[in-house]
Coordinates of C-alpha atoms and ligand atoms in Angstrom, one line a residue:
M215 CA 80.9 59.0 148.9
N216 CA 79.9 62.6 149.7
K217 CA 80.6 64.2 146.4
S218 CA 81.0 68.0 146.3
H219 CA 78.5 70.0 144.3
T220 CA 78.5 73.4 142.8
P221 CA 75.8 75.5 144.6
S222 CA 73.8 75.9 141.4
T223 CA 73.1 72.2 141.2
S224 CA 72.3 71.8 144.9
N225 CA 68.9 71.7 146.4
F226 CA 67.4 71.2 149.8
I227 CA 67.1 67.4 149.4
K228 CA 70.8 67.1 148.5
Q229 CA 71.7 69.1 151.6
I230 CA 69.8 66.7 153.8
I231 CA 71.4 63.7 152.1
A232 CA 74.9 65.3 152.3
A233 CA 74.4 66.0 156.1
D234 CA 73.1 62.4 156.7
L235 CA 76.1 60.8 155.0
A236 CA 78.5 63.3 156.8
S237 CA 77.0 62.5 160.2
G238 CA 77.1 58.8 159.7
K239 CA 73.3 58.4 160.0
H240 CA 73.5 56.4 156.7
V241 CA 76.5 54.9 154.9
K242 CA 74.6 54.4 151.7
I243 CA 71.4 56.0 150.7
R244 CA 68.4 54.3 149.2
T245 CA 65.4 56.0 147.5
R246 CA 62.4 54.7 145.7
F247 CA 59.9 55.5 142.9
P248 CA 56.6 54.0 144.1
P249 CA 54.0 54.2 141.3
E250 CA 50.5 52.8 141.7
P251 CA 49.8 50.5 138.7
N252 CA 46.6 52.3 137.9
G253 CA 47.5 54.3 134.8
Y254 CA 50.3 55.2 132.6
L255 CA 53.2 57.4 133.8
H256 CA 53.2 61.1 132.9
L257 CA 55.6 64.0 132.7
G258 CA 55.1 64.6 136.4
H259 CA 56.3 61.1 137.2
A260 CA 59.3 61.8 135.2
K261 CA 60.3 64.5 137.5
S262 CA 60.0 62.2 140.4
I263 CA 61.9 59.3 138.6
L264 CA 64.8 61.5 137.5
L265 CA 65.0 62.9 141.0
N266 CA 65.1 59.7 142.9
F267 CA 67.2 57.7 140.5
G268 CA 69.5 60.7 139.9
L269 CA 70.1 61.1 143.8
A270 CA 70.9 57.5 144.1
K271 CA 73.4 57.7 141.2
E272 CA 75.0 61.0 142.5
Y273 CA 75.5 59.7 146.0
G274 CA 76.6 56.0 145.0
G275 CA 73.3 54.7 146.5
A276 CA 70.5 52.7 145.0
C277 CA 66.9 53.4 144.1
N278 CA 64.1 50.8 144.1
L279 CA 61.2 50.7 141.5
R280 CA 58.3 49.6 143.7
F281 CA 54.7 49.1 142.7
D282 CA 52.4 50.4 145.3
D283 CA 49.8 47.8 144.5
T284 CA 47.5 48.0 147.5
N285 CA 44.3 48.9 145.8
P286 CA 43.2 45.7 144.0
E287 CA 40.2 47.3 142.1
K288 CA 42.1 49.8 139.9
E289 CA 45.2 48.0 139.1
E290 CA 46.3 45.9 136.2
Q291 CA 49.4 44.0 134.9
A292 CA 49.1 46.1 131.6
Y293 CA 49.9 49.2 133.7
V294 CA 52.9 47.5 135.4
D295 CA 54.3 46.5 132.0
S296 CA 54.0 50.0 130.6
I297 CA 55.5 51.6 133.7
V298 CA 58.5 49.3 133.7
E299 CA 59.0 50.1 130.0
S300 CA 58.9 53.9 130.7
V301 CA 61.2 53.8 133.6
K302 CA 63.8 51.9 131.6
W303 CA 63.4 54.3 128.7
L304 CA 64.2 57.2 131.0
G305 CA 67.5 55.4 131.6
A306 CA 66.7 54.7 135.4
D307 CA 68.6 51.8 136.9
F308 CA 66.5 49.7 139.4
G309 CA 68.7 46.8 139.4
G310 CA 66.5 45.0 136.8
K311 CA 64.0 43.8 139.4
A312 CA 60.8 45.7 140.3
L313 CA 59.4 45.4 143.8
Y314 CA 55.8 45.0 144.9
A315 CA 54.0 46.3 147.9
S316 CA 51.8 43.2 147.8
D317 CA 54.8 41.1 148.6
Y318 CA 54.7 42.6 152.0
F319 CA 51.1 42.0 152.7
D320 CA 51.9 39.2 155.4
F321 CA 54.3 41.5 157.2
M322 CA 51.8 44.4 157.1
Y323 CA 49.3 42.1 158.5
Q324 CA 51.7 41.0 161.3
C325 CA 52.3 44.6 162.0
A326 CA 48.5 45.3 162.3
E327 CA 48.3 42.5 165.0
H328 CA 51.1 44.1 166.8
L329 CA 49.4 47.4 166.9
V330 CA 46.3 45.7 168.1
T331 CA 48.0 43.8 170.9
S332 CA 50.0 46.8 171.9
G333 CA 46.8 48.9 172.3
N334 CA 47.6 51.1 169.2
A335 CA 44.9 50.0 167.0
Y336 CA 41.2 48.9 167.2
V337 CA 38.3 47.6 165.0
D338 CA 35.7 50.1 164.4
S339 CA 32.2 49.0 163.5
Q340 CA 30.7 52.4 162.8
S341 CA 29.1 52.9 159.4
A342 CA 31.1 54.9 156.9
D343 CA 28.8 57.9 157.3
E344 CA 29.2 57.8 161.1
M345 CA 32.9 57.6 160.8
K346 CA 33.0 60.5 158.5
H347 CA 30.6 62.6 160.8
N348 CA 32.6 61.8 164.0
R349 CA 36.0 62.7 162.4
G350 CA 35.0 66.4 162.6
F351 CA 36.8 68.8 160.4
F352 CA 39.4 71.5 160.6
T353 CA 37.8 73.6 163.3
K354 CA 35.8 70.8 165.0
P355 CA 37.4 68.2 166.9
G356 CA 36.4 64.6 166.3
V357 CA 34.4 62.4 168.6
D358 CA 35.5 58.9 169.8
S359 CA 33.9 55.9 168.4
L360 CA 31.7 53.8 170.8
F361 CA 34.0 50.9 169.6
R362 CA 37.2 52.6 170.6
S363 CA 37.4 51.0 174.0
R364 CA 37.1 47.5 172.8
S365 CA 39.7 45.1 174.6
S366 CA 42.8 44.0 172.7
S367 CA 41.6 40.5 172.6
E368 CA 38.3 41.5 171.2
N369 CA 40.1 43.7 168.6
L370 CA 42.4 40.7 167.7
S371 CA 39.7 38.2 167.2
L372 CA 37.6 40.7 165.2
L373 CA 40.7 41.4 163.0
R374 CA 41.3 37.8 162.4
E375 CA 37.7 37.3 161.5
M376 CA 38.0 40.2 159.0
R377 CA 41.1 38.5 157.5
D378 CA 39.3 35.2 157.3
G379 CA 36.4 36.6 155.3
K380 CA 33.7 36.4 158.1
H381 CA 32.5 39.9 157.6
A382 CA 31.1 41.9 154.7
D383 CA 32.8 44.7 152.9
G384 CA 32.5 47.9 155.1
A385 CA 31.3 46.1 158.2
H386 CA 34.4 46.9 160.1
V387 CA 37.6 48.9 159.6
L388 CA 40.8 48.6 161.6
R389 CA 41.9 52.0 162.8
A390 CA 45.0 53.4 164.6
K391 CA 44.3 54.7 168.0
I392 CA 46.0 58.0 168.2
D393 CA 43.8 61.2 169.0
M394 CA 40.4 62.1 167.6
R395 CA 40.9 65.6 168.8
S396 CA 44.2 66.2 167.0
P397 CA 44.4 69.4 165.0
N398 CA 45.8 67.3 162.3
I399 CA 42.9 65.3 160.8
N400 CA 45.3 62.7 159.5
L401 CA 45.9 61.7 163.2
R402 CA 42.3 61.3 164.0
D403 CA 42.5 57.5 164.2
P404 CA 43.2 56.9 160.5
A405 CA 42.0 53.7 158.9
L406 CA 44.7 50.9 158.5
Y407 CA 42.7 48.1 157.0
R408 CA 39.5 47.8 155.1
I409 CA 37.5 44.7 154.0
K410 CA 37.4 44.4 150.2
K411 CA 36.5 41.1 148.7
A412 CA 38.3 41.7 145.6
T413 CA 40.8 39.8 143.5
H414 CA 44.3 41.3 143.4
H415 CA 46.2 41.1 140.1
R416 CA 49.1 39.5 142.0
T417 CA 47.8 37.9 145.2
G418 CA 44.6 36.7 143.7
D419 CA 42.0 35.9 146.3
K420 CA 44.5 35.3 149.2
W421 CA 43.3 38.5 150.9
C422 CA 40.0 40.0 151.6
I423 CA 41.4 42.8 153.7
Y424 CA 43.7 45.4 152.1
P425 CA 45.9 48.0 153.8
M426 CA 45.2 51.7 153.3
Y427 CA 47.9 53.5 151.3
T428 CA 48.8 55.7 154.3
Y429 CA 49.5 52.6 156.3
A430 CA 51.1 50.5 153.7
H431 CA 53.5 53.1 152.2
P432 CA 55.7 53.8 155.4
I433 CA 56.0 50.0 156.0
E434 CA 57.0 49.5 152.5
D435 CA 59.7 52.1 152.8
A436 CA 60.9 50.6 156.0
V437 CA 61.0 47.0 154.8
E438 CA 63.1 48.1 151.9
K439 CA 65.4 50.2 154.1
I440 CA 64.6 53.4 152.2
T441 CA 66.7 56.2 153.7
H442 CA 64.9 59.1 152.1
S443 CA 61.5 58.8 151.0
L444 CA 60.6 61.7 148.6
C445 CA 57.0 62.6 148.0
T446 CA 55.0 65.5 146.8
L447 CA 53.7 68.3 149.0
E448 CA 50.3 66.9 149.5
F449 CA 51.8 64.3 151.8
E450 CA 53.2 66.8 154.2
D451 CA 50.3 66.5 156.6
Q452 CA 50.7 62.7 156.5
R453 CA 54.3 62.9 157.8
P454 CA 53.2 62.8 161.5
F455 CA 51.4 59.6 160.9
Y456 CA 54.3 58.1 158.9
D457 CA 56.5 58.8 161.8
W458 CA 54.1 57.5 164.4
L459 CA 53.5 54.3 162.8
L460 CA 57.2 53.5 162.1
N461 CA 58.2 54.4 165.6
K462 CA 55.4 52.3 167.1
L463 CA 56.7 49.3 165.0
A464 CA 60.3 50.0 165.7
D465 CA 59.4 50.2 169.6
G466 CA 57.8 46.8 169.1
G467 CA 60.9 45.3 167.5
L468 CA 59.2 44.8 164.1
L469 CA 61.5 47.4 162.3
Q470 CA 65.1 48.5 162.8
R471 CA 66.3 52.1 163.2
P472 CA 67.2 54.4 161.5
L473 CA 63.8 54.8 159.9
P474 CA 63.2 56.2 156.6
Q475 CA 62.6 60.0 156.6
Q476 CA 59.9 61.4 154.4
I477 CA 60.7 64.7 152.6
E478 CA 58.3 66.6 150.5
F479 CA 58.9 68.6 147.3
A480 CA 56.7 70.4 144.9
R481 CA 55.1 68.5 142.2
L482 CA 55.5 69.4 138.6
N483 CA 52.6 71.4 137.0
L484 CA 52.8 72.3 133.4
T485 CA 50.8 74.7 131.4
H486 CA 48.6 73.4 128.4
V487 CA 48.3 69.9 129.7
L488 CA 46.8 68.0 132.6
L489 CA 49.0 65.9 134.8
S490 CA 46.8 63.6 136.6
K491 CA 46.1 60.0 135.8
R492 CA 42.4 60.3 136.8
L493 CA 42.0 63.1 134.2
L494 CA 44.1 61.5 131.6
I495 CA 41.9 58.4 131.8
K496 CA 38.9 60.5 130.9
L497 CA 40.6 61.7 127.7
V498 CA 41.3 58.0 126.8
E499 CA 38.0 56.6 127.6
G500 CA 36.1 59.6 126.2
G501 CA 37.8 58.9 122.8
H502 CA 39.4 62.5 122.8
V503 CA 42.8 61.0 122.0
D504 CA 44.0 57.9 120.3
G505 CA 44.9 55.9 123.5
W506 CA 47.4 56.4 126.3
D507 CA 50.3 56.6 123.9
D508 CA 48.8 59.1 121.6
P509 CA 51.7 61.4 120.8
R510 CA 49.7 64.4 122.1
M511 CA 49.3 62.9 125.5
P512 CA 51.6 64.0 128.3
T513 CA 52.3 60.4 129.2
L514 CA 55.7 59.1 128.8
A515 CA 54.5 56.5 126.2
G516 CA 53.1 59.4 124.4
A517 CA 56.1 61.6 124.7
R518 CA 58.2 58.9 123.3
R519 CA 56.1 58.5 120.2
R520 CA 56.0 62.2 119.7
G521 CA 59.7 62.1 119.6
Y522 CA 60.5 63.6 122.9
T523 CA 63.9 62.1 124.2
A524 CA 64.8 60.8 127.6
D525 CA 67.9 63.2 127.4
G526 CA 65.5 66.1 126.7
L527 CA 63.5 65.3 129.8
R528 CA 66.6 65.0 131.9
R529 CA 67.7 68.5 130.8
F530 CA 64.2 69.7 131.6
A531 CA 64.3 68.2 135.1
E532 CA 67.6 69.8 135.7
R533 CA 66.4 73.2 134.5
I534 CA 63.3 73.3 136.6
G535 CA 65.0 72.0 139.7
V536 CA 63.4 70.8 142.9
S537 CA 61.9 72.9 145.6
K538 CA 59.2 73.3 148.2
A539 CA 57.5 76.1 146.4
H540 CA 54.7 75.4 144.1
Q541 CA 55.7 75.1 140.5
M542 CA 53.8 76.0 137.3
I543 CA 56.2 75.6 134.4
D544 CA 55.5 76.9 131.0
Y545 CA 55.3 74.1 128.5
S546 CA 57.7 76.0 126.2
I547 CA 60.6 75.2 128.6
L548 CA 60.0 71.6 128.0
E549 CA 59.9 72.2 124.2
D550 CA 63.2 74.2 124.4
C551 CA 64.9 71.3 126.1
M552 CA 63.8 69.0 123.4
R553 CA 64.9 71.4 120.7
E554 CA 68.3 71.8 122.4
H555 CA 68.7 68.0 122.5
L556 CA 67.4 67.3 119.0
N557 CA 69.5 70.0 117.6
E558 CA 72.5 67.8 118.7
I559 CA 71.3 64.5 117.6
A560 CA 69.0 65.0 114.6
P561 CA 70.4 64.9 111.1
R562 CA 69.0 67.4 108.7
R563 CA 66.7 66.3 105.9
M564 CA 64.5 68.1 103.3
A565 CA 60.7 67.6 103.3
V566 CA 58.0 69.6 101.6
L567 CA 54.9 69.6 103.7
D568 CA 52.6 71.6 101.6
P569 CA 53.8 70.8 98.1
I570 CA 53.2 72.8 94.8
K571 CA 55.3 72.0 91.8
L572 CA 58.1 74.0 90.4
V573 CA 59.5 73.3 86.8
I574 CA 62.8 74.6 85.6
E575 CA 62.0 75.3 82.0
N576 CA 65.6 75.5 80.7
Y577 CA 66.7 72.3 82.6
P578 CA 67.2 69.4 80.2
E579 CA 64.2 66.9 80.4
G580 CA 65.5 63.6 81.7
Q581 CA 68.6 65.1 83.3
E582 CA 69.4 64.2 87.0
E583 CA 72.2 65.4 89.2
L584 CA 73.1 64.4 92.6
M585 CA 73.5 67.2 95.1
D586 CA 75.9 67.1 98.0
V587 CA 73.9 68.0 101.1
P588 CA 75.4 68.3 104.6
N589 CA 73.8 66.1 107.3
H590 CA 74.4 68.7 110.0
P591 CA 75.6 72.3 109.3
Q592 CA 77.5 72.5 112.6
K593 CA 78.8 68.9 112.4
P594 CA 80.9 68.5 109.3
E595 CA 82.1 65.1 110.6
W596 CA 78.5 63.8 109.9
G597 CA 79.4 64.1 106.2
K598 CA 77.2 64.7 103.3
R599 CA 74.6 62.8 101.4
Q600 CA 73.6 62.8 97.9
V601 CA 70.1 64.0 97.0
P602 CA 68.7 63.8 93.5
F603 CA 67.8 67.0 91.6
S604 CA 65.8 67.2 88.4
R605 CA 63.7 69.5 86.3
E606 CA 60.6 69.1 88.4
L607 CA 60.6 69.8 92.0
W608 CA 58.3 70.0 94.8
I609 CA 58.5 73.3 96.9
E610 CA 56.4 74.8 99.8
R611 CA 53.2 76.4 98.6
D612 CA 54.1 79.5 100.8
D613 CA 57.5 79.9 99.2
Y614 CA 55.7 81.4 96.2
T615 CA 53.4 84.4 96.1
D616 CA 51.9 86.4 93.1
S617 CA 52.2 89.6 95.1
P618 CA 55.0 89.7 97.5
P619 CA 54.6 91.9 100.6
K620 CA 57.6 94.0 101.7
G621 CA 60.4 91.8 103.0
Y622 CA 59.4 88.7 101.1
F623 CA 62.5 87.2 99.7
R624 CA 61.2 83.9 98.3
L625 CA 59.7 83.2 95.0
A626 CA 57.4 85.7 93.1
P627 CA 57.4 86.8 89.4
G628 CA 60.9 88.0 88.5
A629 CA 62.5 87.1 91.8
T630 CA 65.5 85.0 92.1
V631 CA 66.2 82.5 94.9
R632 CA 68.6 79.7 95.7
L633 CA 67.3 76.1 95.7
R634 CA 69.3 75.0 98.8
Y635 CA 72.4 73.0 97.8
G636 CA 71.3 73.3 94.1
Y637 CA 71.1 76.2 91.7
A638 CA 69.8 79.8 91.7
V639 CA 66.5 80.0 89.8
K640 CA 64.5 83.0 88.5
C641 CA 60.8 82.9 88.7
E642 CA 59.2 83.4 85.3
G643 CA 55.6 83.1 86.5
Y644 CA 52.8 80.8 87.7
H645 CA 50.6 78.9 85.4
N646 CA 48.2 76.1 85.9
G647 CA 49.3 75.5 89.5
I648 CA 53.0 75.3 88.6
V649 CA 55.7 77.7 89.5
R650 CA 57.8 78.2 86.3
C651 CA 61.5 79.1 86.6
T652 CA 64.7 79.1 84.7
Y653 CA 68.0 78.2 86.3
L654 CA 71.4 79.8 86.1
A655 CA 73.6 76.8 85.1
E656 CA 76.8 78.2 86.5
T657 CA 75.5 78.7 90.0
R658 CA 75.5 75.1 91.3
S659 CA 76.3 75.0 95.0
G660 CA 79.9 74.2 95.8
T661 CA 81.2 75.6 92.5
P662 CA 83.0 78.9 92.0
G663 CA 79.9 80.3 90.2
A664 CA 77.7 79.6 93.2
D665 CA 78.4 83.2 94.6
A666 CA 78.2 84.9 91.2
V667 CA 74.5 85.9 91.9
K668 CA 73.5 87.2 95.3
V669 CA 70.0 86.0 96.5
K670 CA 68.2 86.6 99.7
G671 CA 65.9 83.7 99.7
N672 CA 67.0 80.0 100.1
I673 CA 64.4 77.5 99.9
H674 CA 64.2 73.7 100.1
W675 CA 62.9 71.2 97.5
V676 CA 62.5 67.6 96.7
S677 CA 62.7 66.1 93.2
V678 CA 59.1 65.0 92.0
K679 CA 60.4 61.9 90.3
H680 CA 62.3 60.7 93.4
A681 CA 60.2 62.0 96.2
H682 CA 58.9 59.7 98.9
A683 CA 55.1 60.6 99.5
A684 CA 54.0 60.3 103.1
Q685 CA 51.4 61.3 105.6
V686 CA 53.0 63.5 108.2
H687 CA 51.3 64.3 111.5
L688 CA 51.7 67.8 112.7
Y689 CA 51.1 67.6 116.5
D690 CA 50.6 70.6 118.5
R691 CA 49.6 71.2 122.1
L692 CA 46.8 69.3 123.4
F693 CA 45.0 72.1 125.1
K694 CA 44.5 75.6 123.7
I695 CA 44.7 77.4 127.1
E696 CA 47.4 77.6 129.8
H697 CA 45.4 76.1 132.7
P698 CA 42.9 73.5 131.2
E699 CA 40.4 72.0 133.3
S700 CA 38.1 69.9 131.0
V701 CA 37.8 68.5 127.6
E702 CA 36.2 71.8 126.5
H703 CA 39.6 73.3 126.5
L704 CA 41.1 70.8 124.1
N705 CA 43.0 72.4 121.2
P706 CA 41.0 71.5 118.0
D707 CA 44.3 71.8 115.9
S708 CA 46.3 69.5 118.1
I709 CA 46.7 67.2 115.2
K710 CA 46.8 68.0 111.5
T711 CA 47.7 65.4 108.9
V712 CA 49.3 66.5 105.7
S713 CA 50.4 64.7 102.5
A714 CA 54.0 65.5 102.3
Q715 CA 56.9 64.8 99.9
L716 CA 60.1 63.8 101.5
E717 CA 63.6 63.3 100.1
P718 CA 64.0 59.7 99.1
G719 CA 66.4 58.6 101.8
L720 CA 63.6 58.9 104.4
K721 CA 61.6 56.2 102.9
D722 CA 62.8 53.3 105.1
S723 CA 63.9 55.1 108.2
K724 CA 62.5 53.9 111.5
E725 CA 62.4 55.4 115.0
S726 CA 64.9 58.1 114.2
H727 CA 64.9 61.7 114.9
V728 CA 65.3 64.1 112.1
Q729 CA 65.2 67.8 111.5
F730 CA 63.2 68.8 108.4
E731 CA 64.9 72.0 107.3
R732 CA 63.0 75.1 108.1
H733 CA 60.2 73.1 109.7
G734 CA 61.1 71.5 112.9
Y735 CA 62.1 68.1 114.4
F736 CA 60.3 65.0 113.4
I737 CA 60.4 61.3 114.3
C738 CA 59.9 58.5 111.9
D739 CA 58.1 55.9 113.9
D740 CA 57.2 52.7 112.3
G741 CA 56.0 54.2 109.0
R742 CA 54.4 57.2 110.7
V743 CA 56.2 60.6 110.6
N744 CA 55.3 62.8 113.6
R745 CA 56.3 66.3 114.3
T746 CA 57.9 66.5 117.7
V747 CA 58.3 70.3 117.9
T748 CA 58.7 73.2 115.7
L749 CA 62.0 75.1 115.2
R750 CA 60.7 78.1 117.1
D751 CA 58.2 78.7 119.8
S752 CA 54.9 79.5 117.9
W753 CA 53.0 80.0 121.2
A754 CA 55.3 82.7 122.6
K755 CA 53.4 85.6 124.1
H756 CA 53.7 88.7 122.1
Ligands
ATP1944 P1 48.2 61.1 139.7 O1 47.9 62.3 140.6 O2 48.5 61.5 138.3 O3 47.3 60.0 139.8 P2 49.9 60.0 141.6 O4 50.7 60.7 142.5 O5 48.6 59.4 142.3 O6 49.6 60.6 140.3 P3 51.5 57.6 141.8 O7 51.5 56.4 140.9 O8 50.9 57.4 143.2 O9 50.6 58.7 141.1 O10 52.8 58.4 141.8 C1 54.1 57.8 141.9 C2 55.1 58.9 142.3 O11 55.1 59.9 141.4 C3 54.7 59.4 143.7 O12 55.8 59.4 144.5 C4 54.3 60.9 143.4 O13 54.5 61.7 144.3 C5 55.0 61.2 142.1 N1 54.4 62.2 141.3 C6 53.1 62.0 140.7 N2 52.7 63.1 140.1 C7 53.8 64.0 140.2 C8 54.1 65.3 139.7 N3 53.2 66.0 138.9 N4 55.3 65.8 139.9 C9 56.2 65.0 140.6 N5 56.0 64.0 141.2 C10 54.9 63.4 140.9
MG1945 MG1 48.5 58.2 143.8

């Protein structure tokens, strides 16, 4: 059960788990990923998913996917569906069945009655403003509510009236009775239930009171017998309440020990993007992007359309690790992980993104040859494909210049280059928008004459007659600065669409990753060709 690790892959959470298994506190661990279905998952969530599901797998435990659907007003089934799809895409195994906090509403309510009858909760009837004012702040202790000394029976009947819809929204709140003078503001009688006459996407109109997140979450964990409840550092100050609540309920016989342990880790922050559903919603609603799954969005749905892979994200999660220290990760690390994985899985293809025509004047008109082109230079087992070659070819505009600067080894009047996997050609000039060349017939790649001429430049091409014309979307980073705060920082060049010429075999490919030689990694997604990432980091600091 307790597998051994090399120190480099260990982290403080694994140490806690290993100790709990060794001491016999737990025989099997159970973690959970608890999204609120109020938006699409983003790259930060991927860190949490890969961490929780990864630990369960590593230690032979289990991990639940649980929707924390306690806030009826912002939640929707469409978000549930997209979250399930993204979690599956990441390869996380949640046993095929998602769980819902709303399934525990009855039990949560039963717990609330228990807290009331045991003197640990009361119904407060102060206005929201009074409550806020009387809570105090960091350096100022709070003040007890006038309603704090209500009797248990009065509290119980008020709570039941709240549940039965006898009171208006905001008229009363159920609060824990802890300590209004606690130095931890979260312990100053936190709210447990509020009245909200809203329809819930799963329970409909059954409830008109809803549990607060801070009350619901520990109970959800305990009901599911979660052993290690991992959350981000912002929740550190909530831990005392988490423990207070679960211990009160265990003392009352409503829960069994051992209780779940909350453990905090640093959230993922990435440069050049925003990782917050609240801010991402603004980009969608403001029309700044083309929906939640726009390939520029840092959502998992967007990442997938961009051509990012689940394996690449796993590599990324491993590389950045888990710690308690705040993390700001450079976006280029994520891109490097994608390049690394795509390099392994993407076959090579030729595509001309900014085409100009090249004519080989001494190549017979009407003649065609099939050139043998390797699918992956480091993987001979992937074999070769045949790509048609003819007198007229598309080449990249910037592979030709009239006046070559020093060190320019591509086409210029008088220069000789190799057309990859084809022939060496000599540039005779440029006329009417066409690069004119002659070829050296004995230099065909793969024949003994290929090495007869030494050339420094080696450019790609696509036969004009056979080319597949396509719109290619060149995506770049969504924000132009490292630490964006608003839409003003959007990168105006985050999408550029070009009319490209692709080698003919790309015509019908679907959802597949390819490398366009010299350009980068691309994905062909339902007729759209999207650039995932360039071959080299064009944002590197100089
Ligand atoms: P957001 O701030 O974007 O709205 P959230 O934390 O409110 O995110 P939830 O649906 O509540 O979104 O989050 C589900 C889980 O994902 C939580 O356990 C949360 O801690 C974790 N999580 C969210 N953002 C990050 C992040 N940037 N890095 C790591 N984990 C994260
Ligand atoms: Mg949240």
